[in-house]
Tab-separated table of C-alpha atoms in Angstrom:
chain	number	residue	atom	x	y	z
A	20	UNK	CA	-24.466	80.454	30.724
A	21	UNK	CA	-23.575	80.078	27.458
A	22	UNK	CA	-25.971	80.998	24.370
A	23	UNK	CA	-24.359	80.004	21.678
A	24	UNK	CA	-21.458	77.477	19.973
A	25	UNK	CA	-19.479	80.868	19.629
A	26	UNK	CA	-19.608	82.015	22.406
A	27	UNK	CA	-18.236	79.162	24.251
A	28	UNK	CA	-15.324	78.829	21.154
A	29	UNK	CA	-14.633	83.028	22.906
A	30	UNK	CA	-14.785	81.946	26.086
A	31	UNK	CA	-12.378	78.959	25.639
A	32	UNK	CA	-10.181	81.155	23.894
A	33	UNK	CA	-10.225	83.696	25.931
A	34	UNK	CA	-9.217	80.161	28.585
A	35	UNK	CA	-6.350	79.317	26.293
A	36	UNK	CA	-4.688	82.468	25.729
A	37	UNK	CA	-4.650	82.879	29.852
A	38	UNK	CA	-3.442	79.424	29.816
A	39	UNK	CA	-0.896	80.200	27.051
A	40	UNK	CA	0.292	83.387	28.686
A	41	UNK	CA	0.824	81.828	32.099
A	42	UNK	CA	3.446	78.874	31.043
A	43	UNK	CA	5.889	81.575	28.601
A	44	UNK	CA	5.805	84.005	31.915
A	45	UNK	CA	7.155	80.191	33.733
A	46	UNK	CA	9.144	79.975	30.775
A	47	UNK	CA	10.581	83.020	31.576
A	48	UNK	CA	11.494	81.838	34.862
A	49	UNK	CA	13.565	79.218	33.867
A	50	UNK	CA	15.412	80.996	31.300
A	51	UNK	CA	16.183	83.503	33.779
A	52	UNK	CA	17.114	80.751	36.354
A	53	UNK	CA	19.589	79.503	33.935
A	54	UNK	CA	21.411	82.441	33.226
A	55	UNK	CA	21.705	83.128	36.438
A	56	UNK	CA	23.203	79.573	37.356
A	57	UNK	CA	25.464	80.077	34.119
A	58	UNK	CA	26.991	82.551	35.428
A	59	UNK	CA	27.137	84.204	39.241
A	60	UNK	CA	28.938	86.871	38.841
A	61	UNK	CA	26.742	88.299	35.995
A	62	UNK	CA	26.629	91.729	35.901
A	63	UNK	CA	23.339	90.885	35.151
A	64	UNK	CA	21.945	89.116	37.990
A	65	UNK	CA	19.886	92.081	39.187
A	66	UNK	CA	18.056	92.148	35.933
A	67	UNK	CA	17.146	88.186	36.304
A	68	UNK	CA	15.924	88.267	39.803
A	69	UNK	CA	14.012	91.181	39.111
A	70	UNK	CA	12.650	89.041	35.715
A	71	UNK	CA	12.094	86.253	38.339
A	72	UNK	CA	9.797	88.490	40.928
A	73	UNK	CA	8.003	90.245	38.026
A	74	UNK	CA	6.954	87.105	36.596
A	75	UNK	CA	5.993	85.068	39.638
A	76	UNK	CA	4.241	88.107	40.674
A	77	UNK	CA	2.165	88.111	36.909
A	78	UNK	CA	1.337	84.165	37.232
A	79	UNK	CA	-0.261	85.145	40.441
A	80	UNK	CA	-2.163	87.285	38.751
A	81	UNK	CA	-2.786	85.497	35.807
A	82	UNK	CA	-4.049	81.928	38.053
A	83	UNK	CA	-5.973	84.968	40.276
A	84	UNK	CA	-7.522	85.306	37.908
A	85	UNK	CA	-8.082	82.599	35.993
A	86	UNK	CA	-9.461	80.792	39.048
A	87	UNK	CA	-12.442	84.371	39.039
A	88	UNK	CA	-12.996	84.228	35.781
A	89	UNK	CA	-16.655	84.930	35.190
A	90	UNK	CA	-17.618	82.002	32.543
A	91	UNK	CA	-19.698	84.289	30.333
A	92	UNK	CA	-16.431	86.693	29.753
A	93	UNK	CA	-15.157	86.023	25.818
A	94	UNK	CA	-13.445	89.202	25.455
A	95	UNK	CA	-10.208	91.333	26.413
A	96	UNK	CA	-8.751	94.189	26.082
A	97	UNK	CA	-4.918	93.396	25.402
A	98	UNK	CA	-2.301	96.327	25.705
A	99	UNK	CA	0.611	94.656	23.772
A	100	UNK	CA	3.633	97.760	24.719
A	101	UNK	CA	2.697	97.193	28.887
A	102	UNK	CA	2.994	92.921	27.779
A	103	UNK	CA	6.211	93.933	25.792
A	104	UNK	CA	7.546	96.254	28.817
A	105	UNK	CA	7.014	93.488	31.204
A	106	UNK	CA	9.330	91.232	29.380
A	107	UNK	CA	11.673	93.894	28.778
A	108	UNK	CA	14.279	92.581	31.617
A	109	UNK	CA	14.283	89.485	30.562
A	110	UNK	CA	15.840	91.358	26.996
A	111	UNK	CA	17.983	93.406	28.539
A	112	UNK	CA	19.527	90.120	30.223
A	113	UNK	CA	20.011	88.239	27.069
A	114	UNK	CA	20.737	90.764	25.389
A	115	UNK	CA	24.591	91.869	24.212
A	116	UNK	CA	25.515	95.270	26.623
A	117	UNK	CA	25.383	97.640	23.855
A	118	UNK	CA	21.401	97.211	22.708
A	119	UNK	CA	19.264	99.469	24.316
A	120	UNK	CA	15.398	98.271	25.334
A	121	UNK	CA	12.959	101.232	25.330
A	122	UNK	CA	9.343	101.178	26.887
């Protein structure tokens, strides 16, 4: 049970952040699908397919975590570098071929 309004607010904030992350993954999937539909012979096709697969996998993990989340869990450490690395395939697919994305 949550012991105070601040605990409730923190839990609500963590929940909203997870739902926001999930919505972002769906956006990645839709974007990549639209790019694939525009040019079926694209050199970036494999990158886009990998991006869709990765986003679907991460979405599955997020929903599993969301369903299993303990109500009292209010804080989470986030590795921003890992999250950005996760969208690197989409960045590469969208970027000019001369642009290099490094981890």
